[in-house]
Short mmCIF file of C-alpha atoms (C1' of nucleotides) in Angstrom, two decimals:
data_model
loop_
_atom_site.label_atom_id
_atom_site.label_comp_id
_atom_site.label_asym_id
_atom_site.label_seq_id
_atom_site.Cartn_x
_atom_site.Cartn_y
_atom_site.Cartn_z
CA MET A 106 -3.77 -19.29 -3.06
CA GLY A 107 -1.43 -16.57 -1.99
CA LYS A 108 0.11 -14.05 -4.31
CA ARG A 109 -1.53 -13.87 -7.64
CA VAL A 110 -0.37 -11.90 -10.58
CA SER A 111 -3.08 -10.41 -12.66
CA ASP A 112 -3.29 -9.90 -16.39
CA GLU A 113 -2.06 -6.35 -16.53
CA GLU A 114 1.33 -7.20 -15.15
CA LEU A 115 2.15 -9.16 -18.28
CA ALA A 116 1.11 -6.31 -20.54
CA ASP A 117 4.65 -4.99 -21.12
CA PRO A 118 5.53 -5.72 -24.74
CA GLY A 119 9.24 -5.20 -24.15
CA GLN A 120 9.09 -1.60 -25.30
CA VAL A 121 9.65 1.09 -22.69
CA ALA A 122 8.47 4.54 -23.68
CA PRO A 123 8.86 7.82 -21.79
CA ILE A 124 5.89 8.72 -19.61
CA ARG A 125 4.13 11.64 -21.26
CA VAL A 126 1.19 13.80 -20.19
CA GLY A 127 -1.77 14.35 -22.45
CA PRO A 128 -2.42 17.39 -24.63
CA GLY A 129 -5.11 18.69 -22.26
CA PHE A 130 -2.66 19.10 -19.40
CA ARG A 131 -2.32 22.88 -19.59
CA VAL A 132 -6.07 23.31 -19.54
CA GLU A 133 -6.66 20.80 -16.78
CA PHE A 134 -3.90 22.16 -14.53
CA PRO A 135 -3.50 25.89 -15.17
CA GLY A 136 -0.10 27.24 -14.30
CA CYS A 137 1.55 23.83 -14.26
CA ASP A 138 4.31 22.85 -16.65
CA PRO A 139 3.70 19.62 -18.58
CA ALA A 140 7.41 19.14 -19.20
CA ALA A 141 8.07 19.35 -15.46
CA ALA A 142 5.34 16.82 -14.80
CA GLU A 143 6.91 14.48 -17.33
CA ILE A 144 10.37 14.82 -15.84
CA ALA A 145 9.00 14.16 -12.37
CA ALA A 146 7.01 11.12 -13.45
CA ASN A 147 9.91 9.58 -15.34
CA LEU A 148 12.41 10.19 -12.55
CA VAL A 149 10.18 8.76 -9.86
CA ARG A 150 9.33 5.74 -11.98
CA LEU A 151 12.98 5.11 -12.79
CA SER A 152 14.03 5.46 -9.18
CA SER A 153 11.45 3.00 -8.00
CA ALA A 154 12.35 0.52 -10.77
CA PHE A 155 15.99 0.76 -9.79
CA LEU A 156 15.25 0.30 -6.08
CA GLU A 157 13.10 -2.68 -6.94
CA GLU A 158 15.98 -4.29 -8.80
CA VAL A 159 18.31 -3.56 -5.89
CA ASP A 160 15.80 -5.08 -3.54
CA ARG A 161 15.48 -8.16 -5.69
CA ARG A 162 19.24 -8.68 -5.69
CA ARG A 163 19.50 -7.93 -1.99
CA ARG A 164 16.77 -10.34 -0.94
CA GLY A 165 19.00 -13.39 -0.72
CA ILE A 166 21.60 -11.71 1.45
CA ALA A 167 19.67 -10.96 4.61
CA ASN A 168 16.08 -10.52 5.67
CA LEU A 169 16.31 -6.81 6.30
CA SER A 170 14.35 -3.79 5.21
CA ALA A 171 15.93 -1.06 3.11
CA SER A 172 16.36 1.00 6.28
CA GLY A 173 18.05 -1.94 7.96
CA PHE A 174 20.63 -2.27 5.18
CA GLU A 175 21.11 1.47 5.13
CA ALA A 176 21.68 1.64 8.87
CA LEU A 177 24.31 -1.09 8.63
CA ALA A 178 26.03 0.73 5.78
CA VAL A 179 26.07 3.94 7.81
CA LEU A 180 27.52 2.17 10.83
CA ASP A 181 30.13 0.43 8.67
CA GLY A 182 31.09 3.67 6.99
CA ALA A 183 31.36 5.60 10.24
CA ASP A 184 34.16 3.37 11.50
CA GLU A 185 33.03 3.99 15.06
CA PRO A 186 29.90 3.33 17.11
CA LEU A 187 27.12 5.89 16.60
CA THR A 188 24.43 7.00 19.01
CA ALA A 189 20.83 6.10 18.32
CA SER A 190 19.97 9.71 17.60
CA VAL A 191 22.74 10.10 15.04
CA ILE A 192 21.44 7.02 13.22
CA ALA A 193 17.93 8.44 13.35
CA ALA A 194 19.15 11.70 11.84
CA ARG A 195 21.13 10.03 9.06
CA LEU A 196 18.16 7.88 8.10
CA LEU A 197 15.66 10.72 8.58
CA VAL A 198 13.44 8.77 10.94
CA THR A 199 12.11 9.56 14.40
CA SER A 200 13.89 8.42 17.52
CA ALA A 201 11.12 5.90 18.16
CA SER A 202 11.55 4.37 14.71
CA SER A 203 15.29 4.30 15.27
CA THR A 204 14.80 2.33 18.47
CA SER A 205 12.68 -0.28 16.73
CA LEU A 206 15.11 -0.48 13.82
CA ILE A 207 18.05 -1.03 16.18
CA ASP A 208 15.96 -3.62 18.02
CA THR A 209 15.58 -5.56 14.79
CA LEU A 210 19.28 -5.32 13.91
CA ALA A 211 20.31 -6.34 17.41
CA ARG A 212 17.90 -9.30 17.40
CA ARG A 213 19.59 -10.56 14.23
CA GLY A 214 23.04 -10.07 15.74
CA TYR A 215 24.15 -7.35 13.30
CA VAL A 216 24.66 -4.66 15.97
CA VAL A 217 25.16 -4.42 19.72
CA ARG A 218 24.22 -1.65 22.12
CA LEU A 219 27.01 -0.26 24.27
CA PRO A 220 26.82 2.23 27.12
CA HIS A 221 28.20 5.67 26.34
CA ALA A 222 31.14 6.44 28.61
CA GLY A 223 30.68 10.18 28.93
CA ASP A 224 26.89 10.54 28.90
CA ARG A 225 24.91 7.72 30.42
CA ARG A 226 21.69 8.78 28.74
CA LYS A 227 23.16 7.84 25.40
CA VAL A 228 23.46 4.46 23.76
CA LEU A 229 26.18 3.59 21.31
CA VAL A 230 25.33 1.23 18.50
CA GLN A 231 28.20 -0.83 17.18
CA ILE A 232 28.20 -3.03 14.10
CA THR A 233 29.27 -6.64 14.66
CA ASP A 234 31.38 -8.90 12.46
CA ALA A 235 28.17 -10.52 11.24
CA GLY A 236 26.89 -7.06 10.35
CA ARG A 237 30.07 -6.27 8.45
CA VAL A 238 29.66 -9.48 6.47
CA VAL A 239 26.22 -8.30 5.40
CA VAL A 240 27.57 -4.89 4.37
CA ASP A 241 30.40 -6.51 2.43
CA ARG A 242 27.88 -8.53 0.47
CA VAL A 243 25.31 -5.80 0.02
CA LEU A 244 27.43 -2.92 -1.27
CA PRO A 245 28.79 -4.79 -4.31
CA VAL A 246 25.25 -5.86 -5.15
CA VAL A 247 23.99 -2.29 -5.06
CA HIS A 248 26.86 -0.92 -7.13
CA ALA A 249 26.60 -3.76 -9.64
CA ALA A 250 22.90 -3.02 -10.06
CA ALA A 251 23.73 0.64 -10.70
CA THR A 252 26.39 -0.33 -13.21
CA ASP A 253 24.04 -2.70 -15.02
CA ALA A 254 21.20 -0.21 -15.11
CA PHE A 255 23.06 2.96 -16.07
CA GLU A 256 25.75 1.75 -18.40
CA ALA A 257 23.03 2.18 -21.03
CA VAL A 258 23.22 5.93 -20.48
CA PRO A 259 25.93 7.40 -22.70
CA PRO A 260 28.67 9.26 -20.83
CA ALA A 261 27.75 12.46 -22.63
CA GLN A 262 24.30 12.37 -21.01
CA ARG A 263 25.56 11.59 -17.54
CA ASP A 264 26.86 15.02 -16.65
CA THR A 265 23.64 16.57 -17.85
CA VAL A 266 21.60 14.23 -15.67
CA LEU A 267 23.80 14.92 -12.65
CA GLU A 268 23.50 18.64 -13.15
CA ALA A 269 19.73 18.47 -13.59
CA CYS A 270 19.45 16.39 -10.42
CA THR A 271 21.47 18.91 -8.47
CA ARG A 272 19.47 21.86 -9.75
CA ALA A 273 16.20 20.20 -8.84
CA ARG A 274 17.43 19.15 -5.43
CA THR A 275 18.62 22.65 -4.73
CA ARG A 276 15.17 23.91 -5.58
CA LEU A 277 13.53 21.27 -3.38
CA VAL A 278 15.64 22.29 -0.40
CA GLU A 279 14.38 25.84 -0.85
CA LEU A 280 10.79 24.71 -1.29
CA ALA A 281 10.90 22.57 1.85
CA ALA A 282 11.66 25.70 3.86
CA GLN A 283 8.62 27.53 2.51
CA ASP A 284 4.94 27.28 3.39
CA VAL A 285 2.84 24.92 1.34
CA PRO A 286 1.36 26.91 -1.56
CA THR A 287 -2.27 26.61 -2.55
CA PRO A 288 -2.39 25.59 -6.20
CA GLY A 289 -5.03 26.59 -8.69
CA PRO A 290 -8.02 24.30 -9.07
CA ARG A 291 -8.21 21.41 -11.47
CA VAL A 292 -10.34 22.00 -14.54
CA ARG A 293 -11.98 18.65 -15.15
CA PRO A 294 -11.76 17.59 -18.77
CA MET B 25 8.80 14.60 24.05
CA GLY B 26 7.72 13.05 20.78
CA LYS B 27 9.49 13.81 17.57
CA ARG B 28 12.83 15.38 18.06
CA VAL B 29 15.08 16.72 15.40
CA SER B 30 18.72 16.09 15.94
CA ASP B 31 21.71 18.26 15.12
CA GLU B 32 22.60 16.73 11.81
CA GLU B 33 19.35 17.75 10.21
CA LEU B 34 20.33 21.39 10.43
CA ALA B 35 23.71 20.75 8.92
CA ASP B 36 22.72 21.79 5.38
CA PRO B 37 24.55 25.02 4.58
CA GLY B 38 22.19 25.90 1.77
CA GLN B 39 24.54 24.49 -0.82
CA VAL B 40 23.47 21.31 -2.60
CA ALA B 41 26.27 19.43 -4.30
CA PRO B 42 26.04 16.32 -6.49
CA ILE B 43 26.58 13.08 -4.62
CA ARG B 44 29.98 11.72 -5.65
CA VAL B 45 31.81 8.49 -4.88
CA GLY B 46 35.33 8.50 -3.55
CA PRO B 47 38.51 7.91 -5.56
CA GLY B 48 38.92 4.40 -4.13
CA PHE B 49 35.66 3.20 -5.64
CA ARG B 50 37.16 1.21 -8.50
CA VAL B 51 39.46 -0.65 -6.12
CA GLU B 52 36.79 -1.26 -3.51
CA PHE B 53 34.18 -2.48 -6.00
CA PRO B 54 35.96 -4.12 -8.94
CA GLY B 55 33.95 -4.14 -12.13
CA CYS B 56 31.56 -1.44 -10.96
CA ASP B 57 31.26 1.91 -12.67
CA PRO B 58 31.64 4.93 -10.37
CA ALA B 59 29.73 7.18 -12.79
CA ALA B 60 26.80 4.74 -12.74
CA ALA B 61 26.85 4.68 -8.95
CA GLU B 62 26.76 8.47 -8.90
CA ILE B 63 23.86 8.67 -11.32
CA ALA B 64 21.94 6.12 -9.31
CA ALA B 65 22.57 7.85 -5.99
CA ASN B 66 21.62 11.26 -7.30
CA LEU B 67 18.46 10.01 -9.01
CA VAL B 68 17.24 8.12 -5.99
CA ARG B 69 17.98 11.02 -3.69
CA LEU B 70 16.19 13.44 -5.97
CA SER B 71 13.18 11.20 -6.33
CA SER B 72 12.82 10.81 -2.61
CA ALA B 73 13.24 14.55 -2.02
CA PHE B 74 10.54 15.23 -4.58
CA LEU B 75 8.17 12.66 -3.11
CA GLU B 76 8.78 14.13 0.32
CA GLU B 77 7.78 17.57 -0.94
CA VAL B 78 4.68 16.10 -2.58
CA ASP B 79 3.83 14.35 0.65
CA ARG B 80 4.27 17.53 2.61
CA ARG B 81 1.89 19.39 0.31
CA ARG B 82 -0.55 16.53 0.26
CA ARG B 83 -0.71 16.11 4.01
CA GLY B 84 -3.40 18.70 4.58
CA ILE B 85 -5.74 17.31 1.98
CA ALA B 86 -6.59 13.90 3.36
CA ASN B 87 -5.12 11.42 5.77
CA LEU B 88 -4.18 8.84 3.15
CA SER B 89 -1.05 6.97 2.27
CA ALA B 90 0.65 7.43 -1.08
CA SER B 91 -1.01 4.21 -2.27
CA GLY B 92 -4.35 5.55 -1.13
CA PHE B 93 -4.01 8.72 -3.20
CA GLU B 94 -2.74 6.71 -6.12
CA ALA B 95 -5.65 4.30 -6.00
CA LEU B 96 -8.10 7.20 -6.01
CA ALA B 97 -6.31 8.78 -8.97
CA VAL B 98 -6.45 5.50 -10.85
CA LEU B 99 -10.17 5.11 -10.15
CA ASP B 100 -10.82 8.71 -11.15
CA GLY B 101 -8.87 8.32 -14.36
CA ALA B 102 -10.54 5.08 -15.31
CA ASP B 103 -13.96 6.75 -15.54
CA GLU B 104 -15.59 3.47 -14.55
CA PRO B 105 -15.53 1.14 -11.55
CA LEU B 106 -12.55 -1.21 -11.46
CA THR B 107 -12.28 -4.65 -9.94
CA ALA B 108 -10.08 -5.14 -6.90
CA SER B 109 -7.60 -7.18 -8.91
CA VAL B 110 -7.20 -4.50 -11.56
CA ILE B 111 -6.42 -1.97 -8.84
CA ALA B 112 -3.92 -4.38 -7.31
CA ALA B 113 -2.22 -4.80 -10.68
CA ARG B 114 -2.05 -1.07 -11.40
CA LEU B 115 -0.53 -0.38 -7.99
CA LEU B 116 1.71 -3.46 -8.12
CA VAL B 117 0.49 -4.82 -4.81
CA THR B 118 -0.89 -8.21 -3.83
CA SER B 119 -4.60 -8.94 -3.78
CA ALA B 120 -4.49 -9.00 0.02
CA SER B 121 -2.91 -5.55 0.20
CA SER B 122 -5.47 -4.32 -2.28
CA THR B 123 -8.28 -5.54 -0.03
CA SER B 124 -6.91 -3.68 2.94
CA LEU B 125 -6.29 -0.55 0.90
CA ILE B 126 -9.87 -0.60 -0.38
CA ASP B 127 -11.05 -1.18 3.18
CA THR B 128 -9.33 2.02 4.25
CA LEU B 129 -10.69 4.03 1.33
CA ALA B 130 -14.21 2.68 1.90
CA ARG B 131 -14.03 3.45 5.63
CA ARG B 132 -13.25 7.06 4.78
CA GLY B 133 -16.10 7.22 2.27
CA TYR B 134 -13.90 7.70 -0.80
CA VAL B 135 -14.98 4.50 -2.56
CA VAL B 136 -17.85 2.02 -2.43
CA ARG B 137 -17.86 -1.67 -3.29
CA LEU B 138 -20.44 -2.80 -5.82
CA PRO B 139 -21.33 -6.33 -6.92
CA HIS B 140 -20.20 -7.28 -10.40
CA ALA B 141 -23.16 -8.06 -12.58
CA GLY B 142 -21.63 -10.75 -14.77
CA ASP B 143 -19.30 -12.50 -12.35
CA ARG B 144 -20.40 -12.68 -8.75
CA ARG B 145 -16.91 -13.49 -7.52
CA LYS B 146 -15.76 -10.04 -8.52
CA VAL B 147 -16.13 -6.77 -6.67
CA LEU B 148 -16.29 -3.44 -8.43
CA VAL B 149 -14.76 -0.46 -6.67
CA GLN B 150 -16.30 2.88 -7.49
CA ILE B 151 -15.00 6.29 -6.49
CA THR B 152 -17.48 8.52 -4.64
CA ASP B 153 -18.04 12.25 -4.96
CA ALA B 154 -15.99 12.71 -1.80
CA GLY B 155 -13.22 10.69 -3.42
CA ARG B 156 -13.36 12.86 -6.51
CA VAL B 157 -13.03 15.95 -4.36
CA VAL B 158 -9.82 14.52 -2.94
CA VAL B 159 -8.45 13.75 -6.41
CA ASP B 160 -9.36 17.23 -7.62
CA ARG B 161 -7.34 18.72 -4.79
CA VAL B 162 -4.42 16.31 -4.95
CA LEU B 163 -3.57 16.36 -8.64
CA PRO B 164 -2.95 20.13 -8.83
CA VAL B 165 -0.76 19.85 -5.75
CA VAL B 166 1.36 17.13 -7.31
CA HIS B 167 1.75 18.93 -10.62
CA ALA B 168 2.50 22.23 -8.92
CA ALA B 169 5.23 20.55 -6.91
CA ALA B 170 6.70 19.13 -10.12
CA THR B 171 6.55 22.53 -11.78
CA ASP B 172 8.20 24.23 -8.80
CA ALA B 173 10.94 21.60 -8.52
CA PHE B 174 11.85 21.14 -12.18
CA GLU B 175 11.45 24.58 -13.68
CA ALA B 176 15.04 25.01 -12.49
CA VAL B 177 16.08 22.45 -15.10
CA PRO B 178 16.72 24.22 -18.43
CA PRO B 179 14.58 22.97 -21.31
CA ALA B 180 17.71 21.90 -23.16
CA GLN B 181 18.50 19.41 -20.40
CA ARG B 182 15.01 18.02 -20.14
CA ASP B 183 15.04 15.90 -23.27
CA THR B 184 18.37 14.45 -22.26
CA VAL B 185 17.05 13.52 -18.84
CA LEU B 186 13.93 11.96 -20.33
CA GLU B 187 16.00 9.95 -22.76
CA ALA B 188 18.39 8.78 -20.05
CA CYS B 189 15.46 7.75 -17.87
CA THR B 190 13.97 5.73 -20.69
CA ARG B 191 17.25 4.01 -21.52
CA ALA B 192 17.80 3.03 -17.91
CA ARG B 193 14.23 1.85 -17.46
CA THR B 194 14.52 -0.25 -20.58
CA ARG B 195 17.62 -1.85 -19.16
CA LEU B 196 15.92 -2.45 -15.81
CA VAL B 197 13.03 -4.23 -17.49
CA GLU B 198 15.54 -6.57 -19.12
CA LEU B 199 17.46 -7.08 -15.87
CA ALA B 200 14.30 -7.91 -13.95
CA ALA B 201 13.74 -10.84 -16.27
CA GLN B 202 17.20 -12.27 -15.61
CA ASP B 203 18.61 -14.24 -12.72
CA VAL B 204 20.29 -12.28 -9.95
CA PRO B 205 24.01 -12.09 -10.76
CA THR B 206 26.67 -12.72 -8.15
CA PRO B 207 28.88 -9.65 -8.01
CA GLY B 208 32.58 -9.61 -7.23
CA PRO B 209 33.61 -9.21 -3.60
CA ARG B 210 34.19 -5.90 -1.89
CA VAL B 211 37.83 -5.01 -1.32
CA ARG B 212 37.79 -3.26 2.03
CA PRO B 213 39.79 -0.04 1.98
"C1'" DT C 43 14.54 22.17 32.90
"C1'" DA C 44 16.18 19.96 28.77
"C1'" DT C 45 17.76 15.88 26.47
"C1'" DT C 46 18.32 10.70 25.33
"C1'" DG C 47 16.36 6.79 24.53
"C1'" DT C 48 12.57 3.62 25.41
"C1'" DT C 49 7.85 2.26 25.79
"C1'" DA C 50 2.91 2.47 24.67
"C1'" DT C 51 -0.64 2.98 21.34
"C1'" DA C 52 -2.58 2.90 17.02
"C1'" DC C 53 -2.46 2.57 12.14
"C1'" DT C 54 -0.67 1.34 7.53
"C1'" DC C 55 1.66 -1.68 4.57
"C1'" DT C 56 3.92 -5.90 3.48
"C1'" DA C 57 3.97 -11.01 2.41
"C1'" DT C 58 2.26 -15.73 2.75
"C1'" DA C 59 -1.22 -18.89 3.31
"C1'" DA C 60 -5.76 -20.64 4.02
"C1'" DC C 61 -10.45 -20.12 3.07
"C1'" DT C 62 -15.18 -18.86 0.51
"C1'" DA C 63 -17.92 -18.43 -3.18
"C1'" DT C 64 -18.25 -18.58 -7.30
"C1'" DA C 65 -16.97 -20.07 -12.30
"C1'" DT D 125 -10.04 -27.21 -11.07
"C1'" DA D 126 -9.18 -22.47 -11.40
"C1'" DT D 127 -10.27 -17.77 -10.15
"C1'" DA D 128 -11.69 -13.45 -7.22
"C1'" DG D 129 -11.69 -11.73 -3.16
"C1'" DT D 130 -11.39 -12.00 1.84
"C1'" DT D 131 -9.46 -13.31 6.13
"C1'" DA D 132 -5.72 -14.72 9.22
"C1'" DT D 133 -1.24 -14.19 10.81
"C1'" DA D 134 3.03 -12.15 11.50
"C1'" DG D 135 6.34 -8.62 10.82
"C1'" DA D 136 8.12 -4.01 9.89
"C1'" DG D 137 7.38 0.82 9.49
"C1'" DT D 138 5.09 5.24 10.54
"C1'" DA D 139 3.66 9.00 14.02
"C1'" DT D 140 2.45 10.82 18.48
"C1'" DA D 141 2.70 10.91 23.22
"C1'" DA D 142 4.24 9.72 27.72
"C1'" DC D 143 8.01 8.25 30.54
"C1'" DA D 144 12.57 7.28 33.18
"C1'" DA D 145 17.18 8.22 33.61
"C1'" DT D 146 20.50 11.46 33.19
"C1'" DA D 147 22.46 15.97 32.21
#
DNA sequence: TATTGTTATACTCTATAACTATA
DNA sequence: TATAGTTATAGAGTATAACAATA
């Protein structure tokens, strides 16, 4: 039978409303800001909807994961072969994951491994012509999806969104350097 | 040796700047909007940074994937047992993935499977007390992370961000219903 | 000794397809 | 026949740990 789509998936009546939290939020989660929760929920939902659309458009181009496309784009943009560890760092994955990702790309003929002249422990990963063809087809698809999705946002709102994103990311960089805080308990409704 | 962190990860000088596209964008990707590309990049980056922080805070609570936590939250919020297919629909996964997810949750004692009284093909999934304990610990962590990350966004900007998110999501719902467009070619710089 | 990359192990998640038991 | 859920299969991704070659 394979993939089945259940009832709920068809429930969207064409109207998209902002995700809001209920009126009991402040009581249920003392010390938490309902407006912040709403911003977070809406941003995450939007990001995943956008990535889904990108993925849908990308599907026909090559059978690669998001990381696979990203690695190719990084290699194409670098204009020179990169070591496995540099790729791992750019993609924020472990060296082991990087190895398996490069394995996949090499198996498909999108990259080749070259010995590093100066340091024979290192491996240089070079994008092939076939890999460049994939990048040339993928990047326009991604940017077209962005254009289609965000041209609905008026220019006046764009700077505000960019600034808000930057503020929040700045805060997240700080938070990541701190210990995990213990939040107050949930007060069940 | 295990997980190693490479040089580049330490490269952040404490300053977070908006992600911008280069001046050659319009030439390289004809018909695409550089401002849209910037919005998209910044939103996706922010969303993933936020989810990473949530994941970091969530790690100590239970050894579950994001889908695992989400499924528990859905079951907790529903206030009644849900069928496997309803869970699959809420989480936007296939019925097969739902089965394996429920397997994992059941193995850990966070849910139990019950027979459905009316329709013996169906399986009801019920959250256990142990599962509720996990939800009670996870939700405050998520909302605290949102509060910490987004309190840096001034209230005046919040409504704008929410509105922009909703506009873009509306557009993405429309796009998802259309055929994948063929974008113009990339003009290599 | 430290570092680079690979391998080994184990688990999760994904998708598709076939299968069962019901309806 | 159609539906609900499971199982089978195959692939990709994750993390941790151990390892060989090289520095």
